[in-house]
mmCIF file of C-alpha atoms (C1' of nucleotides) in Angstrom:
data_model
loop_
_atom_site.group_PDB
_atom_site.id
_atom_site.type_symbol
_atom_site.label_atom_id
_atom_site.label_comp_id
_atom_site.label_asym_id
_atom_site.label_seq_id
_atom_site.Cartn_x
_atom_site.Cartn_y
_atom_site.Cartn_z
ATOM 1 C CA UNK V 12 195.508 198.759 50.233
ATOM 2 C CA UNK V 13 193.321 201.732 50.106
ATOM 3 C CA UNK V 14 190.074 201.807 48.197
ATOM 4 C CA UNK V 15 191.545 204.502 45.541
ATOM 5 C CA UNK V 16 194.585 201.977 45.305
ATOM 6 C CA UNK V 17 192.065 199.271 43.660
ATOM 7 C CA UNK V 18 190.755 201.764 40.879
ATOM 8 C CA UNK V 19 187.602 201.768 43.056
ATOM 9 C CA UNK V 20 186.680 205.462 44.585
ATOM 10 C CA UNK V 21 183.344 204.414 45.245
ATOM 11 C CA UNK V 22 182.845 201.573 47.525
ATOM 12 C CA UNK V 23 179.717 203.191 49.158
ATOM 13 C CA UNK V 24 181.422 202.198 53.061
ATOM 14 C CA UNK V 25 179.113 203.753 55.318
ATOM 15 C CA UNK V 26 175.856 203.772 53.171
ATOM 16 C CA UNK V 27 174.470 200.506 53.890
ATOM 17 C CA UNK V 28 172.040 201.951 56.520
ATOM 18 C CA UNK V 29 170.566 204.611 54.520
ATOM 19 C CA UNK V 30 170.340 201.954 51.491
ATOM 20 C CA UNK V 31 168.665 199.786 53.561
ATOM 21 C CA UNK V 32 166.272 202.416 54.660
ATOM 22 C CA UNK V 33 165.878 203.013 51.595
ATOM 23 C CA UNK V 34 164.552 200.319 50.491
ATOM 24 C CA UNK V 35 162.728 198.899 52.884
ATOM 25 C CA UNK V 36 160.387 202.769 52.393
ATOM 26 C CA UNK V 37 159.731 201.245 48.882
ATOM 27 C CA UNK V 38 158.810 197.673 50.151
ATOM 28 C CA UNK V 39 158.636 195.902 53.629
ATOM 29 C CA UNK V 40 161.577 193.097 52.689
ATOM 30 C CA UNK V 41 163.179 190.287 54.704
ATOM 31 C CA UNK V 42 166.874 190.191 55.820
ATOM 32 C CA UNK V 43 167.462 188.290 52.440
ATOM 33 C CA UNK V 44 165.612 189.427 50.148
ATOM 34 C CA UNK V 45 167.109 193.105 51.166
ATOM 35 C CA UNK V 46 170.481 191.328 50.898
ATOM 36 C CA UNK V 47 169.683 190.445 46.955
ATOM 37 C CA UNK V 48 168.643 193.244 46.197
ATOM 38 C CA UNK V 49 171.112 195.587 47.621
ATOM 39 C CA UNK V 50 173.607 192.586 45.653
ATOM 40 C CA UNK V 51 171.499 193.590 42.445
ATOM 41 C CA UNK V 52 172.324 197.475 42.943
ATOM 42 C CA UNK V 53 175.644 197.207 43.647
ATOM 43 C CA UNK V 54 176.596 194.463 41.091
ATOM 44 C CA UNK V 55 178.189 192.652 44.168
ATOM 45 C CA UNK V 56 177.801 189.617 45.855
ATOM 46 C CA UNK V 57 175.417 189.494 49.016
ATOM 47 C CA UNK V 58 176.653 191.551 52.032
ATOM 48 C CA UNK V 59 177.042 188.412 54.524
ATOM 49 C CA UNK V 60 174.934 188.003 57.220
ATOM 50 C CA UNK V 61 177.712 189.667 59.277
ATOM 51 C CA UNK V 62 177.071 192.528 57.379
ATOM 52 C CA UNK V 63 173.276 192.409 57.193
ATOM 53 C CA UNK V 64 171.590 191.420 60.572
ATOM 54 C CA UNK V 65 173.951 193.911 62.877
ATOM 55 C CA UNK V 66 173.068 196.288 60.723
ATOM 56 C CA UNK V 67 169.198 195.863 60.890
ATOM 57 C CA UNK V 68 169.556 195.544 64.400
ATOM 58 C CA UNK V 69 171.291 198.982 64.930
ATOM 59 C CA UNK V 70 168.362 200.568 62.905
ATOM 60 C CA UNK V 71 165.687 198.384 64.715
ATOM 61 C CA UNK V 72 167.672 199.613 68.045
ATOM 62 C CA UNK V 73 167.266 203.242 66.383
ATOM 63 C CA UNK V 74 163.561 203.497 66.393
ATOM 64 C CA UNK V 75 163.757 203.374 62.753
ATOM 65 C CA UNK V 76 162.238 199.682 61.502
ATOM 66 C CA UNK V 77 160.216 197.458 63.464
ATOM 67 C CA UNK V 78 160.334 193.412 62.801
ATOM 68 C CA UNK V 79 157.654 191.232 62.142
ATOM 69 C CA UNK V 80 157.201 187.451 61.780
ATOM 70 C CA UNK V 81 156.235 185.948 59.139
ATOM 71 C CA UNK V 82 156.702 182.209 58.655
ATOM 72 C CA UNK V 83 160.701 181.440 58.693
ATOM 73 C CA UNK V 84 161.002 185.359 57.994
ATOM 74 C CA UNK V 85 161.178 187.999 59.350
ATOM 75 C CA UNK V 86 159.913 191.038 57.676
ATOM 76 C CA UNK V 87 161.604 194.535 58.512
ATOM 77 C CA UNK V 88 159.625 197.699 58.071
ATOM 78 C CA UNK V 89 159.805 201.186 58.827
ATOM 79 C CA UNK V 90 158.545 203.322 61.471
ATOM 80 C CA UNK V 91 157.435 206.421 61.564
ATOM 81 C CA UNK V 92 160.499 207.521 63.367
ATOM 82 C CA UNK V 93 162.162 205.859 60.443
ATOM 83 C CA UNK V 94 160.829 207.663 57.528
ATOM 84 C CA UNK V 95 161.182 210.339 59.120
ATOM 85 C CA UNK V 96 164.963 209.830 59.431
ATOM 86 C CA UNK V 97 165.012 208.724 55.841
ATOM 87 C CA UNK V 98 163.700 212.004 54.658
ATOM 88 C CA UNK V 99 165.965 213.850 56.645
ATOM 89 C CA UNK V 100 168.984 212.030 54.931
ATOM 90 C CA UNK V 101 167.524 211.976 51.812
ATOM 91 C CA UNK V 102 167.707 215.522 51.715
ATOM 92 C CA UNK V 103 171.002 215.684 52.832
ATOM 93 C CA UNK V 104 171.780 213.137 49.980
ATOM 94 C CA UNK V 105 170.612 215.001 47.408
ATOM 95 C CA UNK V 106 172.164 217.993 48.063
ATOM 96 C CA UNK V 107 175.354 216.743 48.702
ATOM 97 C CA UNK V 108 175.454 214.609 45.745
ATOM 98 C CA UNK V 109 173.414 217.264 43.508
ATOM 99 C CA UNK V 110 174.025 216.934 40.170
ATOM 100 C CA UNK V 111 175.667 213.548 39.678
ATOM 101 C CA UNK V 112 172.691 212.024 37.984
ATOM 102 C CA UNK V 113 173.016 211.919 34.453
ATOM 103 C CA UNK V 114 170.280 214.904 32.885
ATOM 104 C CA UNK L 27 177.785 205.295 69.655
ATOM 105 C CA UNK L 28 177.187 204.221 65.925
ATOM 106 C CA UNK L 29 175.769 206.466 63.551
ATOM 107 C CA UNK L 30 171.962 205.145 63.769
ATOM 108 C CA UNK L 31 172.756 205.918 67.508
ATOM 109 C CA UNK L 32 172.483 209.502 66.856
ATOM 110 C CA UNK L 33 169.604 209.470 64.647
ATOM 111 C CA UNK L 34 171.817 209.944 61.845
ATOM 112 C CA UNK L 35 171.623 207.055 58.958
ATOM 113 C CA UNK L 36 173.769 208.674 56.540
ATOM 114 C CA UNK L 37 176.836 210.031 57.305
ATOM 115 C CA UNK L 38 178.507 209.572 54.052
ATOM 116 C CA UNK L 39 181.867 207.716 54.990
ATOM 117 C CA UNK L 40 183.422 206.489 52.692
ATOM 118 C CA UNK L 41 182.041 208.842 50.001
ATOM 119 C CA UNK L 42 184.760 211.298 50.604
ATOM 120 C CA UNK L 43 187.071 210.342 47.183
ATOM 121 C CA UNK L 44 184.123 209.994 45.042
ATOM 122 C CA UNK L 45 182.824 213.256 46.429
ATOM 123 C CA UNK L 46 186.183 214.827 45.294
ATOM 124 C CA UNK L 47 186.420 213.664 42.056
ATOM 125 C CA UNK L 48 182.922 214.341 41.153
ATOM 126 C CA UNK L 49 183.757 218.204 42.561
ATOM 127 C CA UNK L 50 187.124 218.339 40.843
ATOM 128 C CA UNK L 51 185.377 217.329 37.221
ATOM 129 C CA UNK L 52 183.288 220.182 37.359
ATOM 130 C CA UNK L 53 185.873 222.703 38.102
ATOM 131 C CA UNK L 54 189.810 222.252 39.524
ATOM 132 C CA UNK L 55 190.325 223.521 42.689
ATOM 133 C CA UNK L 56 192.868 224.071 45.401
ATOM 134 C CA UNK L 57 192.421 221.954 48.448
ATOM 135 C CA UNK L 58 190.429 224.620 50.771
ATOM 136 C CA UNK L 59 188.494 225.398 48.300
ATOM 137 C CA UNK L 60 187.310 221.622 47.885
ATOM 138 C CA UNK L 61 186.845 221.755 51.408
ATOM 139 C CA UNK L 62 184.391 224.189 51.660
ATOM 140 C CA UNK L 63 182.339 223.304 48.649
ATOM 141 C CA UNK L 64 181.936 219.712 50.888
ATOM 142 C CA UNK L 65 181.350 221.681 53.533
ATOM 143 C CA UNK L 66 178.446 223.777 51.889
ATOM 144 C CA UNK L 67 176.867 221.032 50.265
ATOM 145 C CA UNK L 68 177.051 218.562 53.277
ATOM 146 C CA UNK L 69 175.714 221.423 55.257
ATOM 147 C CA UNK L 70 179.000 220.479 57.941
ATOM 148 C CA UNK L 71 181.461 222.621 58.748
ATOM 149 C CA UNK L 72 185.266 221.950 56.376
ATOM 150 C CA UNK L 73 186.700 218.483 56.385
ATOM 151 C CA UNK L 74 189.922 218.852 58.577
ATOM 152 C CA UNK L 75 193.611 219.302 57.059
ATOM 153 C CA UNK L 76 193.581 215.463 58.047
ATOM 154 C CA UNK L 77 190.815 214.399 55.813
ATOM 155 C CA UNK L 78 191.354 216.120 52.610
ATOM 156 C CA UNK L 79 194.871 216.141 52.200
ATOM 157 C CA UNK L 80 195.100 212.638 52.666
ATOM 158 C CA UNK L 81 191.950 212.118 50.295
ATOM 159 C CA UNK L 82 193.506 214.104 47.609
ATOM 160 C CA UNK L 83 197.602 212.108 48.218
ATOM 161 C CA UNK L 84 195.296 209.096 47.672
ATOM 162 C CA UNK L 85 193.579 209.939 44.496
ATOM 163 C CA UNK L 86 197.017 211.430 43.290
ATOM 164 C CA UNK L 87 198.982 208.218 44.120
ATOM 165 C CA UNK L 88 195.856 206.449 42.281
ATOM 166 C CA UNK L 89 196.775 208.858 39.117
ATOM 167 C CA UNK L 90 193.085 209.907 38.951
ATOM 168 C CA UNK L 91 194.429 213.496 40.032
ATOM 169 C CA UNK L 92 197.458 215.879 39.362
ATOM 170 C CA UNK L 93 198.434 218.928 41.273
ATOM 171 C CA UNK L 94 199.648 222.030 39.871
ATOM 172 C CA UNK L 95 201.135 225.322 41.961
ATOM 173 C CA UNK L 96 199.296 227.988 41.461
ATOM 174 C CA UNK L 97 201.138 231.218 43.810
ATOM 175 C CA UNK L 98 200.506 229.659 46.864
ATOM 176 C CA UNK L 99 197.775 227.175 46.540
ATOM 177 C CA UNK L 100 197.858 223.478 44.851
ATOM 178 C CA UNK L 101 195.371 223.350 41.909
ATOM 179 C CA UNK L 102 193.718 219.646 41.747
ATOM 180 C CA UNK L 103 192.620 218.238 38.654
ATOM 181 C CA UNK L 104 191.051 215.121 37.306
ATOM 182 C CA UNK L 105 193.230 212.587 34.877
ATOM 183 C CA UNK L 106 192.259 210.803 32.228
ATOM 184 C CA UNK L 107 192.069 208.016 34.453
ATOM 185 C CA UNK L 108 190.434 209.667 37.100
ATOM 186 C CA UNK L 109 187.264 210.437 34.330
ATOM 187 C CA UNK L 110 187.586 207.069 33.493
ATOM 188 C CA UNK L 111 187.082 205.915 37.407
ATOM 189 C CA UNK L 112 184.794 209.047 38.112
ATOM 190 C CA UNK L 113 182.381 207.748 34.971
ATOM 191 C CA UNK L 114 182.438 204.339 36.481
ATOM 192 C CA UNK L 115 182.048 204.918 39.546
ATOM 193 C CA UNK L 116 179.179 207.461 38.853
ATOM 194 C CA UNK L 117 177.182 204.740 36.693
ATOM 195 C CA UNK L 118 177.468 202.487 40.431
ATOM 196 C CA UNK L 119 176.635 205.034 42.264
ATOM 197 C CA UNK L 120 173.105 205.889 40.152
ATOM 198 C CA UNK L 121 172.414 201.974 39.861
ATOM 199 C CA UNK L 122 173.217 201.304 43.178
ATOM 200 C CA UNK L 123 170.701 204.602 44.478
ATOM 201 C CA UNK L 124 168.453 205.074 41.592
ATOM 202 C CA UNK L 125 164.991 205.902 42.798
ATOM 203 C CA UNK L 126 166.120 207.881 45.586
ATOM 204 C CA UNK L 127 166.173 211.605 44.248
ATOM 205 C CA UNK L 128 162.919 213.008 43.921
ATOM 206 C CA UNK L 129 160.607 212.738 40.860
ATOM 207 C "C1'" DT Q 11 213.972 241.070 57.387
ATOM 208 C "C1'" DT Q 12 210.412 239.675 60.497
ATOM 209 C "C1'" DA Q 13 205.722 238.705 61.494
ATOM 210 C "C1'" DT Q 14 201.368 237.050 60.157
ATOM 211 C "C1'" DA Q 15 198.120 234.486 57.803
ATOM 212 C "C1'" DT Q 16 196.850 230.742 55.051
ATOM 213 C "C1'" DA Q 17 197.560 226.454 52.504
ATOM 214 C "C1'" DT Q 18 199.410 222.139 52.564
ATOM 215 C "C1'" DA Q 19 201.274 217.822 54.784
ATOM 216 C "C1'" DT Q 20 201.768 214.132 58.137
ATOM 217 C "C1'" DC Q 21 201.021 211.238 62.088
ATOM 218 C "C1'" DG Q 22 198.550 208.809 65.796
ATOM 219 C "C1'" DG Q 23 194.587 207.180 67.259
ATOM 220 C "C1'" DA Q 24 189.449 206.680 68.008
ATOM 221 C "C1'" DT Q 25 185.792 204.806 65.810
ATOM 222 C "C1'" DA Q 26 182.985 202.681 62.147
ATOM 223 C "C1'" DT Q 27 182.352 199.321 58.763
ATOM 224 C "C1'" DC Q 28 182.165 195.033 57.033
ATOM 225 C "C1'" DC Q 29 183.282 190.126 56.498
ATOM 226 C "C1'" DA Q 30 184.101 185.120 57.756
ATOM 227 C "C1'" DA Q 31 183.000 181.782 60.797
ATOM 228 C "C1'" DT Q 32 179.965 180.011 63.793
ATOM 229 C "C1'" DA Q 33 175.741 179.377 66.413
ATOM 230 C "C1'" DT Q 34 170.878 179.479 66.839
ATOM 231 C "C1'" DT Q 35 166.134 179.263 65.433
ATOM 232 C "C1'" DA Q 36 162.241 177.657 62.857
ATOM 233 C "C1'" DA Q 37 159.644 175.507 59.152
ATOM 234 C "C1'" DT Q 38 158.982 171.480 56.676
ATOM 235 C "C1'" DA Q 39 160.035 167.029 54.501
ATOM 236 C "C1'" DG Q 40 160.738 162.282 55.356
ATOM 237 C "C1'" DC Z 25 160.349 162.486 65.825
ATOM 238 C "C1'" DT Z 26 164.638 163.448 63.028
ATOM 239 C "C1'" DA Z 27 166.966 165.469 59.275
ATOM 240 C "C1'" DT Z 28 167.345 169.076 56.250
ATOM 241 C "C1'" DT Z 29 167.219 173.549 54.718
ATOM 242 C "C1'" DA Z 30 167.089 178.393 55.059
ATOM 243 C "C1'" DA Z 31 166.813 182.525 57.829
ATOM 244 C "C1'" DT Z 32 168.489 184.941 61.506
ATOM 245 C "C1'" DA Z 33 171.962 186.234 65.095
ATOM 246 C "C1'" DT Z 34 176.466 186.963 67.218
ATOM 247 C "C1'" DT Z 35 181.317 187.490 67.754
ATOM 248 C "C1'" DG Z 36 186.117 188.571 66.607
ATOM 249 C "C1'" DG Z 37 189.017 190.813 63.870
ATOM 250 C "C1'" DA Z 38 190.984 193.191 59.684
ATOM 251 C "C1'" DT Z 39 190.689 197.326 57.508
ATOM 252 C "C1'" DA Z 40 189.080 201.989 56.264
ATOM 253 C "C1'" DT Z 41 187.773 206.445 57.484
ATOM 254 C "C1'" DC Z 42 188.244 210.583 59.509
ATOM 255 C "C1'" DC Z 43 189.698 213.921 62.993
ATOM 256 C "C1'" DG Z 44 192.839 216.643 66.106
ATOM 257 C "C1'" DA Z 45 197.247 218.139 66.735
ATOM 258 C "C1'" DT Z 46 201.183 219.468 64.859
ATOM 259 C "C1'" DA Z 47 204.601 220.655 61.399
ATOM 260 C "C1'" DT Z 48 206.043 222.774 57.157
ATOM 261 C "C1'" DA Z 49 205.897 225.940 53.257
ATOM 262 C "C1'" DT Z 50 204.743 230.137 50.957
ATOM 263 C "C1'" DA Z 51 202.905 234.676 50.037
ATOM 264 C "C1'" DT Z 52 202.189 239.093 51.747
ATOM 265 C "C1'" DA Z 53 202.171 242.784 55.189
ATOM 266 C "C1'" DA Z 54 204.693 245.592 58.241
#
DNA sequence: TTATATATATCGGATATCCAATATTAATAG
DNA sequence: CTATTAATATTGGATATCCGATATATATAA
């Protein structure tokens, strides 16, 4: 079944990087703690670790967040290279989506 | 090659029926029409035949849409039910990214 | 009528996305 | 040291998404 099929149009497939970026611009976070509070936003469960790690790695492989120890953690940041990506699709974001916020 | 590959975190999949029923609220619209008001705001060039037909069969199978003729174009417009999705879906979609348009 | 242009529709397939299950690593409690 | 707990990492696979190519339909021009 489709996503339309399930009275859901908005599943947000294909936004986890640039959420993640997102949010780790606001606050240097660990895989987990990003996890809960992308759960928070979404009013979903926890993307799995499946979800989570691959996906940090393919920005980490980007040039876009570096890792750093911290304990049991490990605490995922952004680069330079990454905010500057970030802005970039931020301002695609908002003028794509221009206009959906409530005034 | 993913999509951090190419230095591009936010390619929007997956946004494509949400997109649509955000655009067809504000005004109903024939399919090329839709196509290039994606296109403009995307900053991309048209969504193929084989994207937003599809898109649109989906949302009408869903009921959120129904097509009218109009001379030799289809005229799209949202349901009932599609407001009803389009108003949920919006309230996700500005919990899930608030803080991300600019102040 | 015939030709042309444009909109709409469908199909096959390449790729991306994400999850579940599993494995590994590391800190700490006992 | 050993067990436990939690974080991190990887892999395989199901599904979704979207495009290119192609087909069909319809209005209008010639």
């Amino acid at each position: 079944m489709n996503r339309e099929g399930a009275g859901d149009c908005c599943d947000m497939r294909g936004m986890l990087g640039f959420l993640i970026l997102f949010l780790l611009s606001k606050k240097p976070m660990h895989g987990q703690e990003l996890a809960g509070e992308i759960a928070n936003r979404k009013g979903e469960k926890k993307p799995s670790p499946g979800t989570i790690y691959p996906a940090l790695k393919s920005l980490r492989e980007a040039g876009f967040i570096v890792e750093e120890k911290d304990g049991k953690t490990i605490v995922y940041s952004l680069t330079e290279r990454g905010e500057n990506a970030l802005k970039l699709a931020k301002r695609k974001f908002v003028k794509t989506f221009f206009g959906i916020f409530p005034e």
